[in-house]
PDB file of C-alpha atoms in Angstrom:
ATOM      1  CA  MET A   1      10.282 128.329 -16.069  1.00 36.00           C
ATOM      2  CA  CYS A   2      14.043 128.986 -15.910  1.00 40.00           C
ATOM      3  CA  GLN A   3      15.575 129.775 -12.556  1.00 39.00           C
ATOM      4  CA  LYS A   4      18.331 132.399 -12.618  1.00 39.00           C
ATOM      5  CA  ARG A   5      21.228 132.550 -10.211  1.00 38.00           C
ATOM      6  CA  ARG A   6      23.946 135.189 -10.514  1.00 47.00           C
ATOM      7  CA  GLY A   7      23.105 135.866 -14.142  1.00 56.00           C
ATOM      8  CA  ILE A   8      22.954 132.284 -15.420  1.00 76.00           C
ATOM      9  CA  SER A   9      19.861 130.131 -15.782  1.00 84.00           C
ATOM     10  CA  LEU A  10      19.570 126.395 -15.356  1.00 84.00           C
ATOM     11  CA  ALA A  11      18.815 126.138 -19.092  1.00 87.00           C
ATOM     12  CA  SER A  12      21.934 128.165 -19.881  1.00 87.00           C
ATOM     13  CA  LEU A  13      24.051 125.831 -17.750  1.00 91.00           C
ATOM     14  CA  GLU A  14      22.592 122.787 -19.462  1.00 92.00           C
ATOM     15  CA  GLU A  15      23.370 124.389 -22.825  1.00 93.00           C
ATOM     16  CA  LEU A  16      27.103 124.344 -21.972  1.00 95.00           C
ATOM     17  CA  LEU A  17      27.101 120.601 -21.324  1.00 97.00           C
ATOM     18  CA  GLU A  18      27.419 118.029 -24.104  1.00 97.00           C
ATOM     19  CA  GLU A  19      26.165 114.457 -23.668  1.00 97.00           C
ATOM     20  CA  THR A  20      28.717 111.743 -24.427  1.00 97.00           C
ATOM     21  CA  GLU A  21      28.407 107.945 -24.481  1.00 97.00           C
ATOM     22  CA  THR A  22      29.652 107.717 -20.894  1.00 97.00           C
ATOM     23  CA  GLY A  23      28.605 111.063 -19.391  1.00 98.00           C
ATOM     24  CA  ILE A  24      29.186 114.694 -20.314  1.00 98.00           C
ATOM     25  CA  ALA A  25      31.889 116.996 -21.680  1.00 98.00           C
ATOM     26  CA  PHE A  26      32.172 120.763 -21.420  1.00 98.00           C
ATOM     27  CA  TYR A  27      34.572 123.694 -21.509  1.00 98.00           C
ATOM     28  CA  VAL A  28      35.771 125.350 -18.318  1.00 98.00           C
ATOM     29  CA  HIS A  29      37.450 128.746 -18.026  1.00 98.00           C
ATOM     30  CA  VAL A  30      39.630 128.458 -14.915  1.00 98.00           C
ATOM     31  CA  GLN A  31      40.648 131.381 -12.729  1.00 97.00           C
ATOM     32  CA  PRO A  32      43.587 130.020 -10.685  1.00 96.00           C
ATOM     33  CA  ALA A  33      44.960 131.386  -7.406  1.00 96.00           C
ATOM     34  CA  ALA A  34      41.551 132.785  -6.420  1.00 95.00           C
ATOM     35  CA  GLY A  35      40.448 133.243  -2.833  1.00 89.00           C
ATOM     36  CA  LYS A  36      38.000 130.337  -3.010  1.00 94.00           C
ATOM     37  CA  THR A  37      37.151 127.438  -5.308  1.00 95.00           C
ATOM     38  CA  LYS A  38      33.663 128.012  -6.724  1.00 95.00           C
ATOM     39  CA  VAL A  39      31.517 128.266  -9.845  1.00 94.00           C
ATOM     40  CA  LEU A  40      31.400 131.878 -10.985  1.00 92.00           C
ATOM     41  CA  GLY A  41      28.993 131.562 -13.922  1.00 91.00           C
ATOM     42  CA  ARG A  42      29.283 131.519 -17.683  1.00 92.00           C
ATOM     43  CA  HIS A  43      32.278 132.755 -19.687  1.00 94.00           C
ATOM     44  CA  GLY A  44      31.369 132.613 -23.383  1.00 93.00           C
ATOM     45  CA  ASP A  45      30.977 128.936 -24.264  1.00 95.00           C
ATOM     46  CA  ALA A  46      32.553 127.801 -20.988  1.00 96.00           C
ATOM     47  CA  LEU A  47      31.669 127.458 -17.333  1.00 96.00           C
ATOM     48  CA  LYS A  48      33.853 129.837 -15.302  1.00 95.00           C
ATOM     49  CA  ILE A  49      35.301 128.297 -12.149  1.00 96.00           C
ATOM     50  CA  SER A  50      37.755 129.885  -9.741  1.00 96.00           C
ATOM     51  CA  VAL A  51      40.198 127.624  -7.913  1.00 97.00           C
ATOM     52  CA  ALA A  52      42.171 128.580  -4.826  1.00 97.00           C
ATOM     53  CA  ALA A  53      45.239 126.614  -5.948  1.00 97.00           C
ATOM     54  CA  PRO A  54      47.973 128.333  -7.961  1.00 96.00           C
ATOM     55  CA  PRO A  55      48.708 127.300 -11.562  1.00 94.00           C
ATOM     56  CA  VAL A  56      52.001 125.659 -10.569  1.00 95.00           C
ATOM     57  CA  GLY A  57      52.869 122.001 -11.002  1.00 94.00           C
ATOM     58  CA  GLY A  58      49.333 121.065 -12.029  1.00 95.00           C
ATOM     59  CA  ARG A  59      47.878 122.124  -8.678  1.00 97.00           C
ATOM     60  CA  ALA A  60      45.084 124.227 -10.222  1.00 97.00           C
ATOM     61  CA  ASN A  61      44.143 121.320 -12.509  1.00 97.00           C
ATOM     62  CA  ASP A  62      44.078 118.927  -9.535  1.00 97.00           C
ATOM     63  CA  ALA A  63      41.890 121.370  -7.580  1.00 97.00           C
ATOM     64  CA  LEU A  64      39.508 121.669 -10.550  1.00 98.00           C
ATOM     65  CA  VAL A  65      39.181 117.882 -10.859  1.00 98.00           C
ATOM     66  CA  GLN A  66      38.590 117.517  -7.108  1.00 98.00           C
ATOM     67  CA  PHE A  67      35.976 120.281  -7.098  1.00 98.00           C
ATOM     68  CA  LEU A  68      34.074 118.854 -10.086  1.00 98.00           C
ATOM     69  CA  SER A  69      34.244 115.337  -8.633  1.00 98.00           C
ATOM     70  CA  LYS A  70      32.749 116.494  -5.320  1.00 97.00           C
ATOM     71  CA  THR A  71      30.191 118.817  -6.931  1.00 96.00           C
ATOM     72  CA  LEU A  72      28.952 116.261  -9.468  1.00 97.00           C
ATOM     73  CA  GLY A  73      29.023 113.319  -7.061  1.00 97.00           C
ATOM     74  CA  VAL A  74      31.413 111.157  -9.068  1.00 98.00           C
ATOM     75  CA  GLY A  75      34.792 109.615  -8.275  1.00 98.00           C
ATOM     76  CA  LEU A  76      38.044 111.434  -9.005  1.00 97.00           C
ATOM     77  CA  SER A  77      38.842 108.986 -11.804  1.00 98.00           C
ATOM     78  CA  SER A  78      35.559 109.919 -13.512  1.00 98.00           C
ATOM     79  CA  VAL A  79      36.718 113.513 -14.141  1.00 98.00           C
ATOM     80  CA  LYS A  80      39.342 114.055 -16.835  1.00 98.00           C
ATOM     81  CA  ILE A  81      40.823 117.172 -18.377  1.00 98.00           C
ATOM     82  CA  ILE A  82      40.930 116.175 -22.040  1.00 98.00           C
ATOM     83  CA  SER A  83      42.484 119.357 -23.450  1.00 98.00           C
ATOM     84  CA  GLY A  84      43.949 122.642 -22.269  1.00 97.00           C
ATOM     85  CA  HIS A  85      46.124 121.272 -19.474  1.00 96.00           C
ATOM     86  CA  SER A  86      48.300 124.391 -19.416  1.00 96.00           C
ATOM     87  CA  ALA A  87      45.634 126.895 -20.537  1.00 97.00           C
ATOM     88  CA  ARG A  88      42.831 128.651 -18.707  1.00 96.00           C
ATOM     89  CA  LYS A  89      40.275 127.204 -21.132  1.00 98.00           C
ATOM     90  CA  LYS A  90      40.009 123.445 -20.667  1.00 98.00           C
ATOM     91  CA  ARG A  91      37.792 120.699 -22.032  1.00 98.00           C
ATOM     92  CA  VAL A  92      36.604 118.387 -19.262  1.00 98.00           C
ATOM     93  CA  ALA A  93      34.917 114.984 -19.531  1.00 98.00           C
ATOM     94  CA  VAL A  94      32.888 113.544 -16.656  1.00 98.00           C
ATOM     95  CA  GLU A  95      31.714 109.938 -16.624  1.00 98.00           C
ATOM     96  CA  GLY A  96      28.721 108.719 -14.651  1.00 97.00           C
ATOM     97  CA  THR A  97      26.410 111.723 -14.871  1.00 96.00           C
ATOM     98  CA  ASP A  98      24.065 113.233 -17.431  1.00 96.00           C
ATOM     99  CA  ARG A  99      23.489 116.758 -18.686  1.00 95.00           C
ATOM    100  CA  SER A 100      20.339 117.440 -16.704  1.00 94.00           C
ATOM    101  CA  MET A 101      21.684 116.174 -13.359  1.00 96.00           C
ATOM    102  CA  ALA A 102      25.031 117.944 -13.790  1.00 96.00           C
ATOM    103  CA  ALA A 103      23.312 121.251 -14.627  1.00 94.00           C
ATOM    104  CA  LYS A 104      21.153 120.990 -11.494  1.00 94.00           C
ATOM    105  CA  LEU A 105      24.164 120.216  -9.288  1.00 94.00           C
ATOM    106  CA  LEU A 106      26.224 123.045 -10.784  1.00 93.00           C
ATOM    107  CA  GLU A 107      23.276 125.427 -10.420  1.00 91.00           C
ATOM    108  CA  SER A 108      22.942 124.480  -6.746  1.00 90.00           C
ATOM    109  CA  VAL A 109      26.600 125.319  -5.979  1.00 89.00           C
ATOM    110  CA  LEU A 110      26.273 128.529  -7.967  1.00 85.00           C
ATOM    111  CA  HIS A 111      23.251 129.425  -5.821  1.00 75.00           C
ATOM    112  CA  ARG A 112      25.102 128.555  -2.580  1.00 75.00           C
ATOM    113  CA  ALA A 113      28.087 130.684  -3.623  1.00 67.00           C
ATOM    114  CA  GLY A 114      25.734 133.612  -4.239  1.00 62.00           C
ATOM    115  CA  SER A 115      23.959 133.099  -0.888  1.00 54.00           C
ATOM    116  CA  SER A 116      27.172 133.072   1.109  1.00 52.00           C
ATOM    117  CA  ARG A 117      28.071 136.546  -0.137  1.00 48.00           C
ATOM    118  CA  LYS A 118      25.009 138.204   1.477  1.00 42.00           C
TER     119      LYS A 118
END
């Protein structure tokens, strides 16, 4: 049974994540200068994440890396933006996690973000 949170199921999240030799890789659609840093859901073939930091001097990218590191329980050096440094759509690689675990962790923050709005 697939659990749904804010229009995206756990299976749908897992579908966005690609296994690599050292972890996972996936696309992120970033919404910079938002009120809060959080997972918003799915945006086409990407995970949509808002970041509070503005897109100036790499601050939004740094905020994205910090958020993913904390959310996925890996060190900062384990999260790398591998393409799209100056674009909203980025390809991110995360070492030290797998597709299933990452999907569950992302789903849990998506659920918490939805709960806090009630």
